[in-house]
Amino acid sequence: MIITNAKYFKSYGLDTNDIVNATINGVPMSVPMDTANSHYAEILKQVADGDITIAEAD
Amino acid sequence: MGDSLMAKVKITGHASGTGVITVTAPNTSTDRTLTLPDSTGTILDNTSTLDATKLSGNLPAISAASLTNVPLRPNASPLIINGAMQVAQRGTSHSHANSNTNAFTVDRLNINTGSIGEYTSTQESLTSGAAFEAGFKNAARIDCTTADASPASGDYFYAEYKIEAQDCSSFKKGTSAAETMTVAFWVKSNKTGTGQLNVRDTDNNRMCSGTYVISVANTWEHKVINIAADTTGAIADDNGIGYLFEFWLGSGTAYSSGTAPTAWETRVGSDRNGNGTLNINDNTANDWAITGLQVEVGTYTAATLPPFQHRSYGEELALCQRYWSQSATLSGLTGAFVFTAFNTNEAWGGNHFPVTMRATPTVTIYNNGGTSGGCHKLGSPDVTGVSAGTISTTGVAQITKSSGFTADDLYACTYTASAEL
């Protein structure tokens, strides 16, 4: 899974980030920070492996 | 007067009757005594009616194993979703690049390729053959489009089905009462050979395998594989992966130098395709297709296997939508979500998925032209640089853009939502 342009996003009314917006295999996706979400699990793995970093939210 | 010995006693008919009633002794060396009832009446014959008052008492114990011609149905409902390969929400064809994991054509059955050729997967309509005759109108089919006859050691190629963990409890895995499992399916390939099926428990990193032989090329064959019970390693009661089924189609030696385990073991990479010889990757003439996938609690043969339970298409679609849903089409705004801009960077709407999803899904939104990462401003051109926010298992409430929305204007987008395991 090729993940690029990963960036945190905080939905309205929340105190913490809840989404990682990223381009996955060439498609822009909004990935909720739910550990049961397979895309988020892969993002965490690639971060842990040092393959990607996630930019801070605006 | 002493006993009289005779083989038969003949009694002439009563009153005006002329027939002779013959009582014949059996050919036996053991004494038998028949006692006539001490009352007036007629002994039952094949036209008599039994008096219900004479049927009191307990029936003898009956073993289910002794019953024949009784349909067996051990599971309350089928464990496999879309086993008849009816539902293909993403479309009926998908191209699989050289390395493409978790890619779907028919719902719930994904293909994993790791540097081992390229493929097209399709939902194939069946109009003849044994699987069709058995009631299946669709199959999941994989065709090799770019061959790799000499895969590197770590290359892999398999189809995969995952059952959600909290749906696996009937197998009682990890307890002393653990149940065996039977996996059955129809399969067809242009190649003959041995295919390997692995059942994996990812919670405990364990696996057990079975093999099947494709005996006749280009012919649907029904396969039934028994999997041992596993008293080690309980599966969690959650929405993660429970059992994972791997149908290996080709690999390098890192996955094929071992032996398929018929007892549960800690997963060994080299065993995962240890007995597989199909190598669908080795020629562009190759194909492999499957339908009628069913998983039962218990051990069955082809003769005793419970019949495949066909659900209605609507039921099957709704079950699939727990893992994936999308607008009717991704371009043209058919089935679009609609949002009203609150300010220049937020638009809000109460947009719901068809069913509650397994986990908070990954959402991609599309504009009127079907391009991802955008939406359509009604009455105006498409808008780019848009993403989804405030996502839950039930819907999407917000789309967002760094700037450029016009307050109170309407914006629409189609979507895909993925909560696949």
XYZ file of C-alpha atoms in Angstrom:
479
model
C 0.000 0.000 0.000
C 1.567 3.264 -1.127
C 0.705 6.108 1.250
C 1.681 9.715 0.593
C 0.650 13.210 1.713
C -0.567 12.012 5.118
C -1.888 14.873 7.243
C -3.941 15.002 10.442
C -7.387 16.598 10.469
C -9.576 17.554 13.411
C -13.304 17.423 12.778
C -15.500 20.254 14.046
C -16.061 20.313 17.786
C -13.281 17.886 18.710
C -10.283 18.623 20.884
C -8.030 16.102 19.157
C -7.338 14.919 15.636
C -9.727 12.216 14.418
C -8.798 11.746 10.760
C -5.674 11.298 8.653
C -6.141 12.609 5.144
C -3.784 10.754 2.818
C -3.301 9.637 -0.752
C -3.431 5.843 -0.784
C -2.477 4.037 -3.987
C -3.062 7.328 -5.790
C -6.516 8.052 -4.364
C -7.159 10.795 -1.766
C -8.851 9.260 1.255
C -10.048 10.376 4.663
C -8.928 7.724 7.139
C -10.523 7.833 10.600
C -8.160 7.227 13.504
C -9.961 4.010 14.432
C -7.547 1.160 15.147
C -10.095 -1.253 13.672
C -9.827 0.592 10.348
C -7.394 -1.396 8.157
C -6.077 1.733 6.395
C -5.292 3.412 9.721
C -3.608 0.232 10.943
C -1.412 0.300 7.837
C -0.623 4.007 8.339
C 0.453 3.286 11.926
C 2.615 0.401 10.694
C 4.326 2.528 8.057
C 4.893 5.313 10.595
C 6.385 2.808 13.046
C 8.581 1.420 10.280
C 9.769 4.924 9.502
C 8.382 4.812 5.966
C 6.055 7.791 6.301
C 5.336 10.696 8.607
C 2.045 12.458 9.239
C 1.957 16.232 8.936
C 0.260 18.255 11.649
C -3.239 19.582 11.041
C -3.695 23.158 9.855
C -51.521 -84.873 28.278
C -47.929 -84.243 27.123
C -46.625 -81.635 24.597
C -47.313 -82.410 20.940
C -44.528 -81.631 18.445
C -45.519 -80.410 15.031
C -44.230 -77.885 12.511
C -47.611 -76.412 11.552
C -51.106 -76.149 12.945
C -53.899 -75.725 10.412
C -57.257 -74.284 11.441
C -60.172 -74.417 9.058
C -62.178 -71.310 8.362
C -64.802 -70.154 10.820
C -68.486 -70.847 10.117
C -69.113 -70.850 6.366
C -65.590 -69.831 5.399
C -63.537 -72.291 3.432
C -60.033 -70.913 3.853
C -57.446 -72.609 6.014
C -55.349 -70.609 8.533
C -51.870 -72.004 8.919
C -49.649 -71.200 11.924
C -46.073 -72.030 11.011
C -43.164 -72.449 13.444
C -39.931 -70.600 12.559
C -36.805 -72.500 11.646
C -35.072 -72.120 14.992
C -33.337 -74.225 17.607
C -34.387 -71.846 20.410
C -37.640 -72.265 22.328
C -40.140 -69.445 21.617
C -43.382 -68.919 23.439
C -46.268 -66.902 22.048
C -48.953 -65.969 24.536
C -52.377 -65.053 23.206
C -54.156 -62.166 24.968
C -56.461 -63.124 27.797
C -59.384 -61.242 26.335
C -61.791 -61.361 23.460
C -60.754 -59.472 20.343
C -58.866 -59.513 17.070
C -55.091 -59.465 16.732
C -53.817 -56.416 14.753
C -53.244 -56.803 11.053
C -52.004 -54.419 8.383
C -55.363 -52.636 8.177
C -55.853 -52.127 11.911
C -55.787 -48.742 13.640
C -53.618 -48.321 16.694
C -55.452 -47.055 19.757
C -53.603 -43.976 21.022
C -54.245 -45.051 24.622
C -52.054 -48.061 23.986
C -49.069 -45.888 22.950
C -48.105 -44.563 26.388
C -44.564 -44.944 27.670
C -41.159 -43.638 26.629
C -39.727 -43.748 23.144
C -36.305 -45.359 22.844
C -33.324 -42.977 22.568
C -32.635 -42.059 18.937
C -29.141 -41.160 17.783
C -28.953 -38.390 15.185
C -26.133 -40.352 13.597
C -28.613 -43.137 12.855
C -31.008 -40.886 10.964
C -30.859 -40.841 7.201
C -32.326 -38.472 4.623
C -32.667 -35.725 7.231
C -31.276 -32.330 6.096
C -28.676 -31.154 8.601
C -28.215 -27.466 9.389
C -25.778 -26.945 12.232
C -25.360 -23.186 11.800
C -28.169 -20.748 12.444
C -27.184 -18.875 9.287
C -24.342 -19.079 6.761
C -21.021 -17.905 8.164
C -19.769 -16.773 4.762
C -21.159 -13.557 3.284
C -21.542 -13.493 -0.503
C -20.450 -17.126 -0.833
C -22.399 -17.359 -4.086
C -20.395 -14.376 -5.407
C -23.582 -12.450 -6.263
C -22.590 -9.018 -4.990
C -19.933 -6.904 -6.721
C -20.515 -3.322 -5.544
C -17.238 -1.996 -6.961
C -17.966 -3.278 -10.471
C -17.553 -6.578 -12.245
C -13.879 -6.292 -13.180
C -10.664 -5.147 -11.521
C -7.057 -5.069 -12.714
C -4.496 -6.258 -10.191
C -1.076 -4.734 -10.565
C 2.114 -6.593 -9.786
C 1.735 -5.809 -6.091
C -1.830 -5.204 -5.019
C -3.128 -6.224 -1.597
C -6.673 -6.321 -0.315
C -8.172 -5.633 -3.766
C -11.736 -6.683 -4.483
C -14.039 -7.378 -7.377
C -16.805 -9.481 -5.816
C -17.479 -8.340 -2.284
C -15.714 -9.978 0.666
C -13.231 -12.008 -1.422
C -10.000 -10.098 -1.967
C -6.915 -10.850 -4.022
C -3.362 -10.330 -2.806
C -0.500 -10.160 -5.284
C 3.076 -9.581 -4.263
C 5.461 -9.064 -7.201
C 4.152 -12.094 -9.056
C 2.527 -11.051 -12.300
C -0.608 -9.126 -13.112
C -4.212 -10.267 -13.167
C -7.771 -9.347 -13.939
C -10.454 -10.460 -11.532
C -14.058 -10.565 -12.682
C -17.490 -11.532 -11.532
C -18.214 -14.323 -13.996
C -21.798 -15.171 -14.962
C -22.387 -18.913 -15.067
C -24.728 -20.418 -17.613
C -23.614 -24.047 -17.652
C -21.474 -26.556 -15.800
C -21.781 -28.437 -12.549
C -21.666 -25.324 -10.351
C -24.460 -23.773 -12.417
C -26.439 -26.991 -12.135
C -25.911 -26.802 -8.351
C -27.635 -23.410 -8.303
C -24.806 -20.906 -8.663
C -25.184 -18.134 -11.239
C -21.986 -16.227 -10.447
C -18.349 -16.926 -9.653
C -15.229 -14.975 -8.760
C -12.661 -15.502 -11.506
C -8.993 -14.545 -11.825
C -7.170 -14.448 -15.163
C -3.401 -14.060 -15.454
C -2.604 -11.145 -17.777
C 1.151 -10.851 -17.163
C 2.879 -14.082 -16.232
C 5.761 -14.622 -13.837
C 6.916 -18.218 -14.204
C 9.972 -17.717 -11.997
C 8.786 -15.870 -8.909
C 11.332 -14.648 -6.401
C 11.376 -16.330 -3.020
C 9.127 -13.815 -1.277
C 6.514 -13.432 -4.021
C 2.937 -14.426 -3.245
C -0.480 -14.743 -4.868
C -3.666 -15.809 -3.111
C -7.365 -15.096 -2.761
C -8.559 -14.364 0.731
C -11.766 -14.298 2.747
C -11.989 -12.959 6.317
C -14.695 -13.612 8.889
C -15.236 -10.984 11.571
C -14.009 -12.262 14.961
C -17.265 -11.865 16.827
C -18.971 -14.109 14.261
C -16.641 -17.069 14.963
C -17.869 -18.047 18.423
C -19.683 -21.205 17.287
C -16.295 -22.885 16.749
C -15.409 -22.449 20.465
C -11.793 -22.065 19.446
C -9.324 -22.114 22.277
C -11.557 -24.178 24.573
C -11.622 -27.874 25.433
C -14.877 -28.108 23.467
C -13.419 -26.644 20.259
C -15.270 -27.701 17.109
C -13.935 -29.001 13.833
C -14.646 -27.061 10.647
C -15.593 -27.982 7.100
C -14.861 -25.661 4.174
C -16.591 -26.423 0.879
C -16.548 -24.667 -2.488
C -16.796 -25.094 -6.239
C -13.581 -24.478 -8.136
C -12.491 -24.447 -11.791
C -9.171 -23.804 -13.510
C -7.512 -24.446 -16.817
C -4.764 -26.109 -14.761
C -4.919 -29.383 -12.886
C -2.972 -29.773 -9.681
C -3.158 -29.288 -5.940
C -4.458 -26.147 -4.326
C -3.795 -25.264 -0.693
C -6.333 -23.680 1.624
C -5.143 -22.203 4.903
C -7.396 -21.278 7.793
C -5.651 -18.695 9.933
C -6.365 -17.282 13.362
C -4.606 -13.927 13.290
C -5.371 -13.174 16.957
C -3.065 -16.022 17.967
C -0.894 -16.269 14.831
C -1.965 -19.872 14.189
C -2.913 -21.765 11.056
C -4.196 -25.113 9.828
C -4.428 -26.258 6.216
C -6.166 -28.531 3.794
C -5.573 -29.319 0.148
C -7.784 -30.011 -2.839
C -7.007 -31.495 -6.219
C -8.271 -30.042 -9.478
C -8.575 -33.250 -11.450
C -10.072 -32.075 -14.713
C -9.168 -28.820 -16.460
C -11.868 -26.246 -17.206
C -14.478 -28.180 -15.263
C -16.311 -27.142 -12.114
C -15.489 -29.491 -9.253
C -16.906 -29.470 -5.734
C -14.333 -29.682 -2.949
C -14.892 -30.409 0.739
C -12.023 -29.854 3.173
C -11.999 -30.786 6.851
C -10.106 -28.621 9.327
C -9.126 -29.839 12.777
C -10.452 -28.321 15.990
C -8.095 -26.045 17.878
C -8.170 -26.061 21.671
C -5.417 -23.421 21.794
C -5.913 -19.703 21.316
C -9.331 -18.118 21.709
C -10.532 -15.651 19.106
C -11.406 -12.232 20.521
C -15.011 -11.129 20.747
C -14.506 -7.997 18.669
C -14.853 -6.507 15.187
C -11.364 -7.499 14.027
C -10.341 -10.466 11.918
C -11.436 -13.861 13.242
C -10.765 -16.654 10.775
C -8.896 -15.796 7.606
C -9.093 -18.210 4.664
C -6.268 -18.214 2.111
C -6.618 -19.906 -1.294
C -3.037 -19.990 -2.565
C -2.570 -19.687 -6.310
C 1.197 -19.268 -6.593
C 4.313 -18.229 -4.672
C 8.059 -18.238 -4.335
C 9.909 -20.699 -2.157
C 9.603 -18.592 0.984
C 5.987 -19.752 1.054
C 6.274 -23.159 -0.608
C 9.292 -24.883 0.909
C 7.343 -26.246 3.882
C 4.387 -28.606 4.238
C 0.700 -27.834 4.626
C -0.107 -28.467 8.305
C -3.187 -30.620 8.927
C -3.031 -29.825 12.643
C -3.069 -26.292 14.038
C 0.375 -24.780 14.448
C 1.991 -21.431 15.058
C 2.037 -19.901 11.589
C 5.057 -20.856 9.528
C 5.558 -18.783 6.378
C 7.076 -21.608 4.344
C 4.038 -23.836 5.057
C 1.489 -21.410 3.645
C 1.747 -22.831 0.121
C 3.812 -25.893 0.981
C 1.622 -28.340 -0.950
C 0.252 -26.005 -3.608
C 1.144 -26.716 -7.225
C -1.373 -24.626 -9.167
C 0.976 -21.738 -10.076
C -1.703 -19.701 -11.827
C 1.034 -17.066 -12.204
C 3.121 -19.043 -14.703
C 1.189 -18.420 -17.936
C -1.238 -15.842 -19.308
C -3.513 -18.698 -20.380
C -4.206 -19.468 -16.713
C -7.371 -18.823 -14.791
C -8.934 -19.887 -11.503
C -12.537 -19.433 -10.377
C -14.500 -20.132 -7.217
C -18.115 -20.034 -6.056
C -20.389 -21.648 -3.501
C -18.000 -20.998 -0.642
C -19.423 -22.306 2.617
C -18.006 -22.940 6.069
C -19.725 -25.289 8.487
C -19.196 -26.193 12.134
C -18.354 -29.891 12.298
C -16.876 -32.528 10.024
C -18.677 -33.443 6.809
C -18.056 -35.291 3.608
C -19.420 -34.401 0.194
C -22.273 -36.823 0.927
C -23.179 -35.398 4.343
C -22.439 -31.698 3.765
C -25.445 -29.508 4.611
C -26.859 -27.826 1.515
C -25.579 -24.343 0.620
C -27.991 -21.754 1.974
C -28.819 -19.117 -0.637
C -29.770 -15.794 0.915
C -31.795 -13.228 -1.021
C -29.721 -10.723 -2.999
C -30.992 -7.912 -0.768
C -29.871 -9.680 2.385
C -26.481 -10.472 0.888
C -25.979 -6.865 -0.267
C -26.836 -5.453 3.159
C -24.389 -7.823 4.833
C -21.664 -6.771 2.381
C -22.384 -3.096 3.082
C -21.159 -3.544 6.641
C -17.689 -3.670 5.042
C -18.021 -1.517 1.912
C -20.631 0.831 0.524
C -20.671 3.420 -2.194
C -22.937 5.658 -4.224
C -24.795 3.977 -7.052
C -22.213 5.374 -9.458
C -19.155 7.489 -8.703
C -19.732 10.005 -11.473
C -22.886 11.933 -12.244
C -23.912 12.398 -8.595
C -26.267 9.395 -8.595
C -26.898 8.642 -4.941
C -24.792 11.613 -3.877
C -24.362 12.971 -0.377
C -25.440 16.639 -0.095
C -23.929 19.273 2.212
C -24.710 22.939 2.909
C -21.751 25.288 3.353
C -21.529 26.809 6.811
C -18.561 29.016 5.948
C -15.705 29.021 3.424
C -14.171 25.729 4.588
C -16.963 23.618 6.093
C -20.145 22.166 4.637
C -22.544 20.037 6.648
C -25.222 17.430 5.964
C -26.862 14.399 7.535
C -25.675 11.710 5.147
C -26.052 8.062 6.153
C -24.537 4.812 4.939
C -27.027 2.055 4.006
C -26.126 0.068 7.145
C -23.946 0.650 10.190
C -20.407 -0.244 9.199
C -17.991 -2.591 10.961
C -15.589 0.213 11.938
C -15.348 3.915 11.195
C -14.733 3.685 7.445
C -12.185 5.269 5.179
C -14.117 7.689 2.967
C -13.265 8.941 -0.505
C -15.473 11.555 -2.130
C -15.908 12.219 -5.863
C -17.080 15.180 -7.915
C -19.636 15.161 -10.720
C -17.004 14.000 -13.168
C -16.070 11.043 -10.976
C -12.711 12.468 -9.889
C -11.707 11.727 -6.315
C -10.938 14.461 -3.794
C -13.627 16.825 -4.986
C -17.318 17.689 -4.921
C -19.810 19.548 -7.062
C -21.212 22.961 -6.278
C -24.785 22.824 -7.523
C -25.197 25.144 -10.468
C -21.433 25.627 -10.758
C -18.335 23.654 -11.794
C -16.756 20.895 -9.727
C -14.693 21.891 -6.690
C -11.304 20.323 -5.980
C -9.295 19.829 -2.792
C -12.191 18.540 -0.706
C -12.098 15.796 1.917
C -14.553 14.172 4.319
C -14.737 14.957 8.027
C -16.852 13.980 11.023
C -17.035 10.370 9.857
C -18.770 7.719 11.929
C -19.868 4.122 11.401
C -23.252 5.469 10.308
C -22.416 8.323 7.954
C -20.556 11.455 6.945
C -21.628 14.799 8.406
C -19.015 17.145 6.977
C -16.873 17.928 3.974
C -14.017 20.356 4.298
C -11.812 22.517 2.102
C -9.036 24.917 3.054
C -11.156 27.739 1.620
C -13.495 28.396 -1.280
C -16.930 27.226 -0.135
C -19.681 29.818 -0.296
C -21.862 29.960 2.792
C -25.401 28.567 2.297
C -24.597 27.035 -1.099
C -25.212 23.332 -1.703
C -22.390 20.894 -2.466
C -22.810 17.278 -3.544
C -20.433 14.363 -3.878
C -20.566 10.642 -4.415
C -18.575 8.431 -2.088
C -16.961 5.126 -1.245
C -16.698 3.945 2.355
C -14.409 1.077 3.293
C -14.468 -0.781 6.589
C -12.950 -3.958 5.148
C -11.129 -6.257 7.505
